[in-house]
PDB file of N, H, CA, C and O in Angstrom:
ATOM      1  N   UNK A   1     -24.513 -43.263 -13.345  1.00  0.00           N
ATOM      2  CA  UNK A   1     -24.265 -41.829 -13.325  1.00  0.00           C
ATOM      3  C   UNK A   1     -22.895 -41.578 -12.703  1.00  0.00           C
ATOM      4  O   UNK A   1     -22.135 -42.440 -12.262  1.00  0.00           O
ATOM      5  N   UNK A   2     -22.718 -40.375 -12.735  1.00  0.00           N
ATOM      6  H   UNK A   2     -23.335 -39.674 -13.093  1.00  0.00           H
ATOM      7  CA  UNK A   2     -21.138 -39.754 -12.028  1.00  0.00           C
ATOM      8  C   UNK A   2     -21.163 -38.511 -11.513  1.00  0.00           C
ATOM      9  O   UNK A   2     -21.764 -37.509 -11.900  1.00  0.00           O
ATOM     10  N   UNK A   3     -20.292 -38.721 -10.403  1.00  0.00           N
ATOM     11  H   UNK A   3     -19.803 -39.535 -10.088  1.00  0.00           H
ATOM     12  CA  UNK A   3     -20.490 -37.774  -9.713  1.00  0.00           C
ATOM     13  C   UNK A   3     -18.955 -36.889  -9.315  1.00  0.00           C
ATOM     14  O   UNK A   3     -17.919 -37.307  -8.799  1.00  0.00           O
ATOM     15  N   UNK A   4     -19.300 -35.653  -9.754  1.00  0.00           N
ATOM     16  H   UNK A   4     -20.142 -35.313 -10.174  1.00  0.00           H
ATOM     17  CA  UNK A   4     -18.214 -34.781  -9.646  1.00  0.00           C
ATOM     18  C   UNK A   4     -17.525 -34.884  -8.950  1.00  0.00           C
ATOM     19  O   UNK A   4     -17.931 -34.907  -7.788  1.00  0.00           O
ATOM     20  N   UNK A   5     -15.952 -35.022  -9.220  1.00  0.00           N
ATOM     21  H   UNK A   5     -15.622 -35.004 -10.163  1.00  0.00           H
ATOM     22  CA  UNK A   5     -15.112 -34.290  -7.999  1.00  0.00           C
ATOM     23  C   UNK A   5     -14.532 -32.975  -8.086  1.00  0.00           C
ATOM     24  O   UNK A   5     -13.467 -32.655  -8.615  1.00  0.00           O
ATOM     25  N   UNK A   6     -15.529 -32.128  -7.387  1.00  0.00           N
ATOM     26  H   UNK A   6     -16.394 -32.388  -6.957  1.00  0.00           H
ATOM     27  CA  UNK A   6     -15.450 -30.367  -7.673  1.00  0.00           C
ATOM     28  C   UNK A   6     -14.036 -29.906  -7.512  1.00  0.00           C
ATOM     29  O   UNK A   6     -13.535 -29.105  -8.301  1.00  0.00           O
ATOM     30  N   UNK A   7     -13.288 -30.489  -6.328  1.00  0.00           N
ATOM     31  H   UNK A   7     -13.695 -31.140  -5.687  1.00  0.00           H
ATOM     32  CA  UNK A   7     -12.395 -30.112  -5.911  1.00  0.00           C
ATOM     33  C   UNK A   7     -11.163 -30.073  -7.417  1.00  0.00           C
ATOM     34  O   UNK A   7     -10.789 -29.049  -7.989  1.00  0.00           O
ATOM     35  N   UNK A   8     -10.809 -31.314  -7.708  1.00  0.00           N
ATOM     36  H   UNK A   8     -11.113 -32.146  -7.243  1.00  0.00           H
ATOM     37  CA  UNK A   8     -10.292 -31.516  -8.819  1.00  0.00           C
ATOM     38  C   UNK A   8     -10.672 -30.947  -9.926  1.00  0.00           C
ATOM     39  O   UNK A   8      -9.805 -30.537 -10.698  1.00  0.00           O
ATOM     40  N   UNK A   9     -12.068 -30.799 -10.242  1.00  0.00           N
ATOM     41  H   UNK A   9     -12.772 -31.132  -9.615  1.00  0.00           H
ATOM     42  CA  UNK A   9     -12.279 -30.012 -11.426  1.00  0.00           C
ATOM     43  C   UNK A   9     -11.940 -28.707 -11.788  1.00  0.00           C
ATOM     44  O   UNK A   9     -11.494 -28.290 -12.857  1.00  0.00           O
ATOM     45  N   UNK A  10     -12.323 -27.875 -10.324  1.00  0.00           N
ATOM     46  H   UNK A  10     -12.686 -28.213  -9.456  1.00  0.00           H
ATOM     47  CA  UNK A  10     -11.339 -26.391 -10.286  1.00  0.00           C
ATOM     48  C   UNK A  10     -10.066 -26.900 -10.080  1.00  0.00           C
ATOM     49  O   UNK A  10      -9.478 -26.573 -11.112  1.00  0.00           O
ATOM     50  N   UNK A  11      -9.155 -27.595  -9.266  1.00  0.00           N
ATOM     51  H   UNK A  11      -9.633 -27.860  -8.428  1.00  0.00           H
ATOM     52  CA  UNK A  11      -8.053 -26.977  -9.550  1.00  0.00           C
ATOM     53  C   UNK A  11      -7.431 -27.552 -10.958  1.00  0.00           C
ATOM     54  O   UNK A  11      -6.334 -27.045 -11.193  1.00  0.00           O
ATOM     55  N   UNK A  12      -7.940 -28.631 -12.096  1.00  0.00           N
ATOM     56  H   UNK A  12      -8.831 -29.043 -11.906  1.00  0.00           H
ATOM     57  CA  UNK A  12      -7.386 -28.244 -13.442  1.00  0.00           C
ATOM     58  C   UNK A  12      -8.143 -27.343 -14.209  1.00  0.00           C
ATOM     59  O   UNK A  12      -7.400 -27.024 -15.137  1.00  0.00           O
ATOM     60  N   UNK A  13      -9.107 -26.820 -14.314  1.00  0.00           N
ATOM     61  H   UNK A  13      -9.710 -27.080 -13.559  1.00  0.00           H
ATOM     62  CA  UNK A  13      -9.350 -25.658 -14.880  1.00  0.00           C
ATOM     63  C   UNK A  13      -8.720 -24.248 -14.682  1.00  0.00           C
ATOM     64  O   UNK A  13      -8.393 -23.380 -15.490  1.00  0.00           O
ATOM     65  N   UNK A  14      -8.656 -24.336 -13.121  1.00  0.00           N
ATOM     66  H   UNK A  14      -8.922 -25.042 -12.464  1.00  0.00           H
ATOM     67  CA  UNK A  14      -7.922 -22.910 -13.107  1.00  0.00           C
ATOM     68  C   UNK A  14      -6.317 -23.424 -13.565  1.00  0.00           C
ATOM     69  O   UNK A  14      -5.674 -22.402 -13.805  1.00  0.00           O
ATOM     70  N   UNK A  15      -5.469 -24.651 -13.763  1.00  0.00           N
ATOM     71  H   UNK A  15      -5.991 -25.481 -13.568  1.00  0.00           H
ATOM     72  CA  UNK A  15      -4.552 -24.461 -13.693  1.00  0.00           C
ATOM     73  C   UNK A  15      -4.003 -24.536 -15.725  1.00  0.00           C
ATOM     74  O   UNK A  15      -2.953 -24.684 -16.350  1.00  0.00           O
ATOM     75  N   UNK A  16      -5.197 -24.366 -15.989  1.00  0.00           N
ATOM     76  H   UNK A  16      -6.050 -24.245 -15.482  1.00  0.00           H
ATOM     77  CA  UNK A  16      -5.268 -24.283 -17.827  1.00  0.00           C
ATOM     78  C   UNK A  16      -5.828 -23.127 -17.759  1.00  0.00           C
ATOM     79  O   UNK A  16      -6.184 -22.827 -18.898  1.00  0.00           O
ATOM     80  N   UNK A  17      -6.226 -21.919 -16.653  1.00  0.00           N
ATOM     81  H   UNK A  17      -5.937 -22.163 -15.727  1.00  0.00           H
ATOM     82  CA  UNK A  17      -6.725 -20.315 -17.243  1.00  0.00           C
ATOM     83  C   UNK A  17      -7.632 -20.240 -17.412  1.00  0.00           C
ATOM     84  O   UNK A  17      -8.143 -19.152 -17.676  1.00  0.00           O
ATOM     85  N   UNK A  18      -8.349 -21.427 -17.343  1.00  0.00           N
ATOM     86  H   UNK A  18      -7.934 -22.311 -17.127  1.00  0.00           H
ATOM     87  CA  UNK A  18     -10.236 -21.306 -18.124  1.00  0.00           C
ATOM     88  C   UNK A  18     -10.856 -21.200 -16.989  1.00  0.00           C
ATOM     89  O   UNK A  18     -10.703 -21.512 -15.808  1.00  0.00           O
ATOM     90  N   UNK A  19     -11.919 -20.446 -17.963  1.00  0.00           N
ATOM     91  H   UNK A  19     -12.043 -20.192 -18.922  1.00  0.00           H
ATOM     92  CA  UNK A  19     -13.066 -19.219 -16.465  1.00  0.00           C
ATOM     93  C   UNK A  19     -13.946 -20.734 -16.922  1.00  0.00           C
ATOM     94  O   UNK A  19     -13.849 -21.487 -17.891  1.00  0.00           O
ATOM     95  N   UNK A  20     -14.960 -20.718 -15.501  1.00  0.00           N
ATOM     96  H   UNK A  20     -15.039 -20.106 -14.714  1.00  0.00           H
ATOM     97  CA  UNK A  20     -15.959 -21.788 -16.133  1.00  0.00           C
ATOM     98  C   UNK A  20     -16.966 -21.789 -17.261  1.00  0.00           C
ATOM     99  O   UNK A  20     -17.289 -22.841 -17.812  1.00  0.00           O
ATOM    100  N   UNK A  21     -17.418 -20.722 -17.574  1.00  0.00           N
ATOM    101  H   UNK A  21     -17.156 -19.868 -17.126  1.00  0.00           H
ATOM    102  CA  UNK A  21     -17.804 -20.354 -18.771  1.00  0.00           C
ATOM    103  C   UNK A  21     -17.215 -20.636 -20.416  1.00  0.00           C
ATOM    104  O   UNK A  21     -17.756 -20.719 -21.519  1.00  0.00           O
ATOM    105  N   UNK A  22     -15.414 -20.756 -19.758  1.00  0.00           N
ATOM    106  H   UNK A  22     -14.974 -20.689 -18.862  1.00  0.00           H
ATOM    107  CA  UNK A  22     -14.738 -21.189 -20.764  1.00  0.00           C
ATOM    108  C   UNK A  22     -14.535 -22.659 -20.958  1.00  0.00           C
ATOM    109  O   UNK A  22     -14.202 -23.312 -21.947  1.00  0.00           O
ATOM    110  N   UNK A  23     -14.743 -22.888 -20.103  1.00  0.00           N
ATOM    111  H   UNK A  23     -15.013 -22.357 -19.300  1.00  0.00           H
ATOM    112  CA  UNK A  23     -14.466 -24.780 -20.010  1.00  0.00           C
ATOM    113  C   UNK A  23     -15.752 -25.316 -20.202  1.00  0.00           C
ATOM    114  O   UNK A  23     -15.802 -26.521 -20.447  1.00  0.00           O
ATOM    115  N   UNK A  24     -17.262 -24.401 -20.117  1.00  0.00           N
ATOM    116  H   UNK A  24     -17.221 -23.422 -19.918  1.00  0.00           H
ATOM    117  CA  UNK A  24     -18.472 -25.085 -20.856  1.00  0.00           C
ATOM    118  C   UNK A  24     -17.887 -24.946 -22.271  1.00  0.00           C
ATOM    119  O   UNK A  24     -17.512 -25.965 -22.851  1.00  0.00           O
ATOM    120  N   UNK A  25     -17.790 -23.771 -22.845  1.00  0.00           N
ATOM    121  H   UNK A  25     -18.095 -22.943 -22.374  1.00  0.00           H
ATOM    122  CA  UNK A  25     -17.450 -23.920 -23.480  1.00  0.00           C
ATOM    123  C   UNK A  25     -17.057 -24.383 -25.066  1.00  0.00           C
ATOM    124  O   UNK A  25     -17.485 -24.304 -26.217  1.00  0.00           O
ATOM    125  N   UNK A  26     -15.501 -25.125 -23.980  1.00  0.00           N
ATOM    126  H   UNK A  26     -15.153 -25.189 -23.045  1.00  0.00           H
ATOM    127  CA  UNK A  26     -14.741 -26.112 -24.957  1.00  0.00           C
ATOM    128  C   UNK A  26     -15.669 -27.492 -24.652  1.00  0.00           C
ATOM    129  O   UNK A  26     -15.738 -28.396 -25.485  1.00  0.00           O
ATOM    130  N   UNK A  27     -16.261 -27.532 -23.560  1.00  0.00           N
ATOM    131  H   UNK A  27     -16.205 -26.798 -22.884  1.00  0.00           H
ATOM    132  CA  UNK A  27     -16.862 -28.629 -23.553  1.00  0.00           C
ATOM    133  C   UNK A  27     -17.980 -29.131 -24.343  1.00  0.00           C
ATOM    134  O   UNK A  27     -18.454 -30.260 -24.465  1.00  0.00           O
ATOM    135  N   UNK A  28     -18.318 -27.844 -24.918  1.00  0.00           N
ATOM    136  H   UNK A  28     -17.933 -26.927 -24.819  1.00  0.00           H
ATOM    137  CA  UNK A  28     -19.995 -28.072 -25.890  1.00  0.00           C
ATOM    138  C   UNK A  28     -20.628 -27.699 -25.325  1.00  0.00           C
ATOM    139  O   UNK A  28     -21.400 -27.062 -26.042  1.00  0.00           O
ATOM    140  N   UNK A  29     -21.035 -27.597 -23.890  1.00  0.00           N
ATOM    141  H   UNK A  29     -20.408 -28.114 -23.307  1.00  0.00           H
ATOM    142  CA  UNK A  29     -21.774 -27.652 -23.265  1.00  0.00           C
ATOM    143  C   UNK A  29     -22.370 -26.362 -22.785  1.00  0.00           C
ATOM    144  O   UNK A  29     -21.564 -25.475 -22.502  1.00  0.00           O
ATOM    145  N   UNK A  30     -23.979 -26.045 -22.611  1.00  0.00           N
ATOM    146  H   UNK A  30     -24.634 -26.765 -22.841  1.00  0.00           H
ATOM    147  CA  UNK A  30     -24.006 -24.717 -22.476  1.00  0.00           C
ATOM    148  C   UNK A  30     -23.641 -24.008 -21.089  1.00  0.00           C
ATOM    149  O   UNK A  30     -23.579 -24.570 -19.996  1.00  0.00           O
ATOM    150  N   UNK A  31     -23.421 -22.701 -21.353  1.00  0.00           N
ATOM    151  H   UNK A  31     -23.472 -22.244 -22.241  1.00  0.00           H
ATOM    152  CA  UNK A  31     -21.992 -21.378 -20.722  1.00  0.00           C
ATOM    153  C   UNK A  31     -22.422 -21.921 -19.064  1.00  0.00           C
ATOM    154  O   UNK A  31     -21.397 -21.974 -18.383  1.00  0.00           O
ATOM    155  N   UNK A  32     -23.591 -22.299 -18.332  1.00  0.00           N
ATOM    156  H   UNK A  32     -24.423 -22.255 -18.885  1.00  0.00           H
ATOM    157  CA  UNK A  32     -23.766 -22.244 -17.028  1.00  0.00           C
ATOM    158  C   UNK A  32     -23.512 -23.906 -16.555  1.00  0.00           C
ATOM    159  O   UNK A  32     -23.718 -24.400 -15.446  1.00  0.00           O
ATOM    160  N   UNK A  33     -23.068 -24.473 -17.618  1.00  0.00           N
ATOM    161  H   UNK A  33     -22.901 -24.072 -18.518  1.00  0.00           H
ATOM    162  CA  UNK A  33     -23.134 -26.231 -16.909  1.00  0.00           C
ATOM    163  C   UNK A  33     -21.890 -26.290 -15.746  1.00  0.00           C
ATOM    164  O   UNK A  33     -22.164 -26.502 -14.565  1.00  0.00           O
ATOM    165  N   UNK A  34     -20.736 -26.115 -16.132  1.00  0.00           N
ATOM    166  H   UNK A  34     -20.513 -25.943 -17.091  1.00  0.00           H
ATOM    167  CA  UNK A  34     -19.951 -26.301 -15.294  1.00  0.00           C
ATOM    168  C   UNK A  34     -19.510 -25.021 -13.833  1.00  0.00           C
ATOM    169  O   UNK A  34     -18.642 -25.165 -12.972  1.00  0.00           O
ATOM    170  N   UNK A  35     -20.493 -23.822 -14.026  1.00  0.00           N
ATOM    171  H   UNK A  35     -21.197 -23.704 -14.726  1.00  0.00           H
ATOM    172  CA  UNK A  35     -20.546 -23.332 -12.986  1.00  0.00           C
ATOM    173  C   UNK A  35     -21.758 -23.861 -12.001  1.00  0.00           C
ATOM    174  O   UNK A  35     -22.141 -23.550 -10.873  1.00  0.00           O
ATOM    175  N   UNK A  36     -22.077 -24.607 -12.776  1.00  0.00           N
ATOM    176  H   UNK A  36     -21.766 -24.860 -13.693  1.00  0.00           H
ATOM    177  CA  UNK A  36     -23.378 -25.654 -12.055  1.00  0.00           C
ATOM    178  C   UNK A  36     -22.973 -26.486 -11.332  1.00  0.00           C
ATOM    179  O   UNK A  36     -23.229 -26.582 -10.132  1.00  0.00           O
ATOM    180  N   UNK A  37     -22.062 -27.423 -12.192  1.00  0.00           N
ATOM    181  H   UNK A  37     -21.854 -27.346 -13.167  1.00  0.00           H
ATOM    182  CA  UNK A  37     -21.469 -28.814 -11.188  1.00  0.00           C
ATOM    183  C   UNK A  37     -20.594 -28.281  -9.930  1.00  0.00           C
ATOM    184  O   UNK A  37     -20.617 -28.899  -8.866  1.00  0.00           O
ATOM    185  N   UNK A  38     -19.697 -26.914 -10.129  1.00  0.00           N
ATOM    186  H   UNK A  38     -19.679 -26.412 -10.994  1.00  0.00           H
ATOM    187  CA  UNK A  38     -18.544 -26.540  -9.345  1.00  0.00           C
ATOM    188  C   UNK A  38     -19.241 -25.635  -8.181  1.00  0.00           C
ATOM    189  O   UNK A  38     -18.548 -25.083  -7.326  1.00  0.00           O
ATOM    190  N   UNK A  39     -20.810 -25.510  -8.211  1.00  0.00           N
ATOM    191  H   UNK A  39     -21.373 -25.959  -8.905  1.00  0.00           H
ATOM    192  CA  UNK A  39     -21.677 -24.651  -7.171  1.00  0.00           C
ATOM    193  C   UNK A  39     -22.253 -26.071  -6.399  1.00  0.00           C
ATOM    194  O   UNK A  39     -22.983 -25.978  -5.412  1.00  0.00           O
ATOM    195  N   UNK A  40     -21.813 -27.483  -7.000  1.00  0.00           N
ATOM    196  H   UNK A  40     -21.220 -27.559  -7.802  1.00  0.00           H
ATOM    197  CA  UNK A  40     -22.961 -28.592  -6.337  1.00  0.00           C
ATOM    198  C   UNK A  40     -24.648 -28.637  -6.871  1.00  0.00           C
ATOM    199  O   UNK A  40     -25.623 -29.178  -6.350  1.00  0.00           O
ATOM    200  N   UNK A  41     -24.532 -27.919  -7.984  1.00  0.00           N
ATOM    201  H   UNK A  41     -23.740 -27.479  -8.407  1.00  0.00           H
ATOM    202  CA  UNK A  41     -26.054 -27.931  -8.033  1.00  0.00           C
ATOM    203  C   UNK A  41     -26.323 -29.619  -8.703  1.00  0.00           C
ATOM    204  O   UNK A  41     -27.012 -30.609  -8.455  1.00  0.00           O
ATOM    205  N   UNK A  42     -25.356 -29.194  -9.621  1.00  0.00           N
ATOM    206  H   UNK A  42     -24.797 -28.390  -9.822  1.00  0.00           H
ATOM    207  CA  UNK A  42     -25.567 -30.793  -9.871  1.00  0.00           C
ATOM    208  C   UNK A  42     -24.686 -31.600  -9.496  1.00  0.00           C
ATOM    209  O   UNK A  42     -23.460 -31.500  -9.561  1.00  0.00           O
ATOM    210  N   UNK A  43     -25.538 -32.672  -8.966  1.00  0.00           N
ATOM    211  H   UNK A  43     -26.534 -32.753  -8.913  1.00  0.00           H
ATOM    212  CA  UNK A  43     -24.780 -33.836  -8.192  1.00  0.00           C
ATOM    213  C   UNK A  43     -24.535 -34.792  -9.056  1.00  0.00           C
ATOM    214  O   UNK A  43     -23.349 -35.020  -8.814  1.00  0.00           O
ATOM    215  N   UNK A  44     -24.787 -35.380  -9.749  1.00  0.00           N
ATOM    216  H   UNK A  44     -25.750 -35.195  -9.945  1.00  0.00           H
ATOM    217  CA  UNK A  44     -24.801 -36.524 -10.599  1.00  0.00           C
ATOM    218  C   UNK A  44     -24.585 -35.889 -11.716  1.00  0.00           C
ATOM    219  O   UNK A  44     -25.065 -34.755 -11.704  1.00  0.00           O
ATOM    220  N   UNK A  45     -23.843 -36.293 -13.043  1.00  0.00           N
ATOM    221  H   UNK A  45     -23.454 -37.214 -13.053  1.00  0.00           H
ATOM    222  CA  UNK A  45     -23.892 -35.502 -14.258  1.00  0.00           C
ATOM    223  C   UNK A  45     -23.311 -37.059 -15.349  1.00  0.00           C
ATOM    224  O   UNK A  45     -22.390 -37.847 -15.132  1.00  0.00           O
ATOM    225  N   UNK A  46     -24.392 -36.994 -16.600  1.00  0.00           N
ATOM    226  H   UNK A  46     -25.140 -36.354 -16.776  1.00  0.00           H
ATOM    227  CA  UNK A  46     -24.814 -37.951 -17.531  1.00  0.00           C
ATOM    228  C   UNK A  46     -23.100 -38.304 -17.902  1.00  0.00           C
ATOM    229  O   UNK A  46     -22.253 -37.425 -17.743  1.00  0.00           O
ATOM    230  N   UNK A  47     -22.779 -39.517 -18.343  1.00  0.00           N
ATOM    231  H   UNK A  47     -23.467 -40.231 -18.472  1.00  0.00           H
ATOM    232  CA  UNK A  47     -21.823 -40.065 -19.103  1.00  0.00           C
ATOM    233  C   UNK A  47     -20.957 -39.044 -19.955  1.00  0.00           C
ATOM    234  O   UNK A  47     -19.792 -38.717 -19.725  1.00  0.00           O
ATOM    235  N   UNK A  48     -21.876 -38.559 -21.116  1.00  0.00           N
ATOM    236  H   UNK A  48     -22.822 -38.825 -21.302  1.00  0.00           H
ATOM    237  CA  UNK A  48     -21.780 -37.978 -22.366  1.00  0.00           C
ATOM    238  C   UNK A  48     -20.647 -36.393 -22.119  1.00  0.00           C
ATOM    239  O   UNK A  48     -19.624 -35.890 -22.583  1.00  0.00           O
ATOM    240  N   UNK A  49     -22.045 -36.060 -20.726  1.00  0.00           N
ATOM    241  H   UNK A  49     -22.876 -36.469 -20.349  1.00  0.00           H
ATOM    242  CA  UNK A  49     -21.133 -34.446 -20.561  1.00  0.00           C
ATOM    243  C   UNK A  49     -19.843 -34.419 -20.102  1.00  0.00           C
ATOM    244  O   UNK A  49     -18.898 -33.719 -20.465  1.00  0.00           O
ATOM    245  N   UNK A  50     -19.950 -35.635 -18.895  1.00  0.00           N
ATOM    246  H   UNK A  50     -20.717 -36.204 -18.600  1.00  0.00           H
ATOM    247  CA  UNK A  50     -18.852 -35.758 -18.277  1.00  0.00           C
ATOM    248  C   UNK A  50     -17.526 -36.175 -18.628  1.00  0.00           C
ATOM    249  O   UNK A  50     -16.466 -36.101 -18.006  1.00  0.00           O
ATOM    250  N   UNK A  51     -17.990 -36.907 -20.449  1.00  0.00           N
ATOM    251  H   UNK A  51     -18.851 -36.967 -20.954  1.00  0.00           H
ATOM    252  CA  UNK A  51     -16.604 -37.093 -20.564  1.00  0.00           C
ATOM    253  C   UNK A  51     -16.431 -35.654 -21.696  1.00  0.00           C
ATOM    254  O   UNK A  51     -15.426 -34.998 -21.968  1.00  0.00           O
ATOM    255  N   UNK A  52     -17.025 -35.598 -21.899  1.00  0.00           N
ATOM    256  H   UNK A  52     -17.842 -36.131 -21.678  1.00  0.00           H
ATOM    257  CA  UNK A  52     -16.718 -34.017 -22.784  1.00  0.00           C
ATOM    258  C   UNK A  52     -15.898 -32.777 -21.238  1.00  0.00           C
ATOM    259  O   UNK A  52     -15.013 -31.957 -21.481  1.00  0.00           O
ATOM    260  N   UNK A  53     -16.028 -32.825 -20.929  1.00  0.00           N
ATOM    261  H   UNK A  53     -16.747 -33.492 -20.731  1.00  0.00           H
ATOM    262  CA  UNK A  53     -15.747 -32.141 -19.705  1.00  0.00           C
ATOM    263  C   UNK A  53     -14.345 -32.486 -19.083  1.00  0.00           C
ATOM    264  O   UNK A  53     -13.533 -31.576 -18.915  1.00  0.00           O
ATOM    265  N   UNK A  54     -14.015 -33.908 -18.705  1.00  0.00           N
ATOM    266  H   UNK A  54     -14.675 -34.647 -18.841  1.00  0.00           H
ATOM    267  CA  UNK A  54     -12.985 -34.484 -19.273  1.00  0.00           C
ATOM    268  C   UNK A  54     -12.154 -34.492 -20.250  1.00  0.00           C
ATOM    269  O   UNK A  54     -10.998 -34.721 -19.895  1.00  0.00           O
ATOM    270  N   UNK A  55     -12.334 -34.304 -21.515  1.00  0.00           N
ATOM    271  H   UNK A  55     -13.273 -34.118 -21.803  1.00  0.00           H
ATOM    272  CA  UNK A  55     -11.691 -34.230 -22.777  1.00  0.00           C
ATOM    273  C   UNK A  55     -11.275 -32.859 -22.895  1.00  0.00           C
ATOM    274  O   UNK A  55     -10.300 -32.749 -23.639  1.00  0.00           O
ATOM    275  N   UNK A  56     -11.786 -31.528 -22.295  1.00  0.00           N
ATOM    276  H   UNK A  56     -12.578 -31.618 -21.691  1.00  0.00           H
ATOM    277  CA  UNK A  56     -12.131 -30.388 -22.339  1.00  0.00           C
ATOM    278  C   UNK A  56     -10.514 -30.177 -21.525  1.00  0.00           C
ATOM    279  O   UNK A  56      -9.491 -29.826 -22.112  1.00  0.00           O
ATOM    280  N   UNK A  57     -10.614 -30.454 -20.232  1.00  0.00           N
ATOM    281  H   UNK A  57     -11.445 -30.739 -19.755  1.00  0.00           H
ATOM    282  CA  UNK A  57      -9.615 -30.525 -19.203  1.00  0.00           C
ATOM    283  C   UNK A  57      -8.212 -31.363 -19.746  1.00  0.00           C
ATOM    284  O   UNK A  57      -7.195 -31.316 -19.054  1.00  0.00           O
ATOM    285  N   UNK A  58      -8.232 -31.996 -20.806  1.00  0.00           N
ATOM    286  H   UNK A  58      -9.058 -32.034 -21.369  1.00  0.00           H
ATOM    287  CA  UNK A  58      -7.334 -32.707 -20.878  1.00  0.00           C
ATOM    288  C   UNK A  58      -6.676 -34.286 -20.116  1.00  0.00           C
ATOM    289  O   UNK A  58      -5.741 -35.024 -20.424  1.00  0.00           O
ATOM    290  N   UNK A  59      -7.368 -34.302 -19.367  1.00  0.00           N
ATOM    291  H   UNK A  59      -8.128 -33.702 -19.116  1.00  0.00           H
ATOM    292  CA  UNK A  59      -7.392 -36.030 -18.622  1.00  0.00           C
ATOM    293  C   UNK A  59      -8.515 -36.993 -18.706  1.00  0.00           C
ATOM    294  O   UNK A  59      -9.453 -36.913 -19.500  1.00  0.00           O
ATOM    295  N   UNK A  60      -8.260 -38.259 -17.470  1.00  0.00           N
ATOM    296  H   UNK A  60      -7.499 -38.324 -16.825  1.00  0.00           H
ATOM    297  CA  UNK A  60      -9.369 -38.954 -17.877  1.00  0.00           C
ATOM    298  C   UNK A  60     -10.837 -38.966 -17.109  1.00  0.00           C
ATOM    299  O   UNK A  60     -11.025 -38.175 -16.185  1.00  0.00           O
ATOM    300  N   UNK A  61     -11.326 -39.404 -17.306  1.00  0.00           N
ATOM    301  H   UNK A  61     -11.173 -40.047 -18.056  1.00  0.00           H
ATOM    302  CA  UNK A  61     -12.865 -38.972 -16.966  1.00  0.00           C
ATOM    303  C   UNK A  61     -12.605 -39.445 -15.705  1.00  0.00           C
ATOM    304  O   UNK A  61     -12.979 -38.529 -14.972  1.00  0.00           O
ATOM    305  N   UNK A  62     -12.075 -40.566 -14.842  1.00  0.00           N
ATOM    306  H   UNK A  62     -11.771 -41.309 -15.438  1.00  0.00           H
ATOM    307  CA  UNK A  62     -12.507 -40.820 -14.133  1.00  0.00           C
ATOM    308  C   UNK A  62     -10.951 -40.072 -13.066  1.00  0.00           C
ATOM    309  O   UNK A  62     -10.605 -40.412 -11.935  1.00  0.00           O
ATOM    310  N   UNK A  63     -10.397 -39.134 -13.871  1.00  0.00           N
ATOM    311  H   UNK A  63     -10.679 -38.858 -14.790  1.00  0.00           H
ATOM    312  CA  UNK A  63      -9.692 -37.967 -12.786  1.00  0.00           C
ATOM    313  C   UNK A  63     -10.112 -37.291 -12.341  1.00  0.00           C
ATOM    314  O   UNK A  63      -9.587 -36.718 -11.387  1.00  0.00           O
ATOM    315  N   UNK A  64     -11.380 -36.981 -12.837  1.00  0.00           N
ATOM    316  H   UNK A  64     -11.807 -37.447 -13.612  1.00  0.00           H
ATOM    317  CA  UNK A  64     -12.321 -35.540 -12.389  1.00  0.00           C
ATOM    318  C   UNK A  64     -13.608 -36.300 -12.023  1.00  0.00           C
ATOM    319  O   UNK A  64     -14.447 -35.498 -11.612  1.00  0.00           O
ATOM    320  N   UNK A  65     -14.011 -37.444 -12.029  1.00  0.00           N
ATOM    321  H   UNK A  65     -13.330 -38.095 -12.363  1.00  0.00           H
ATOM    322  CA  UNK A  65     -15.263 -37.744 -11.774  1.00  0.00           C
ATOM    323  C   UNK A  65     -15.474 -38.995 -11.145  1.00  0.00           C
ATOM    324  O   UNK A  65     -14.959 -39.765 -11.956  1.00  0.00           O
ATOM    325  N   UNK A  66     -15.969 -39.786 -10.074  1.00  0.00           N
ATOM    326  H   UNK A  66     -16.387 -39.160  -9.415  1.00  0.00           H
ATOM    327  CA  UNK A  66     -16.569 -41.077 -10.210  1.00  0.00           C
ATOM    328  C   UNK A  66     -18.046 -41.934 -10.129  1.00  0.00           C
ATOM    329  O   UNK A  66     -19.202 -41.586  -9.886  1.00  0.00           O
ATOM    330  N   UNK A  67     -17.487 -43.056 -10.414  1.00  0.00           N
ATOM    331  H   UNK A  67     -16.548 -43.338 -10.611  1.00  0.00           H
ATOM    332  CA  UNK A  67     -19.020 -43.701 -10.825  1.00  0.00           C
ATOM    333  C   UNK A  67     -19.714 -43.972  -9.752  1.00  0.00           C
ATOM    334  O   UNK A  67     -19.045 -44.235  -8.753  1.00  0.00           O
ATOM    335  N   UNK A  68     -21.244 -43.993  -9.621  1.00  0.00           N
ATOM    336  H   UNK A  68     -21.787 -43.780 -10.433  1.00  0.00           H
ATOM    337  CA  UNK A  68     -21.834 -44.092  -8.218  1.00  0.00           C
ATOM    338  C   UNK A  68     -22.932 -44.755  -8.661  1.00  0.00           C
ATOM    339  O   UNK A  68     -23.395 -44.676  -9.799  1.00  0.00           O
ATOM    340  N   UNK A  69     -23.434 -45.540  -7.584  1.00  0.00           N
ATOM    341  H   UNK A  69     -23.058 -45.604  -6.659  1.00  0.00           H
ATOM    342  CA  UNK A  69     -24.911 -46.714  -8.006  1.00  0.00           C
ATOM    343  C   UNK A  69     -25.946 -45.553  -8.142  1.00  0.00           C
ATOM    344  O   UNK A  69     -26.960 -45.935  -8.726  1.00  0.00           O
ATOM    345  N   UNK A  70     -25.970 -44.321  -7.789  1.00  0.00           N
ATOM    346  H   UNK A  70     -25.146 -44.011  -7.314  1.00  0.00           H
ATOM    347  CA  UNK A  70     -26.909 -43.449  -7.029  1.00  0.00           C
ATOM    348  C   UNK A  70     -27.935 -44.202  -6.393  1.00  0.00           C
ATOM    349  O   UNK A  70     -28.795 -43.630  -5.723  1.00  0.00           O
TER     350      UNK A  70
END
């Protein structure tokens, strides 16, 4: 699994204009996921989203996120 780095995730979203709603989005993902990860609700978040979320932001997955044994 992977685990957010919130900090980084807002500051490239806000620094591309996108509300988090907008960065679910582009991400595919439905409108409350990434005001989810950026509140801590979710701690861990699956491969799949995270690199969509990544791809969304424009860098690499493991700029905004890292891997953890949980």
């Amino acid at each position: 699994m992977l685990r957010p780095l919130i900090p980084e995730i807002k500051k490239r979203r806000t620094e591309l204009n996108l509300s988090k709603s907008g960065l679910s989005r582009n991400a595919g993902l439905p409108s409350n996921a990434v005001s989810r990860i950026e509140s801590n609700v979710c701690h861990y978040i699956h491969p799949i989203r995270a690199k969509a979320i990544a791809e969304a932001l424009g860098c690499s997955l493991y700029d905004v996120f890292e891997e953890t044994s949980k």
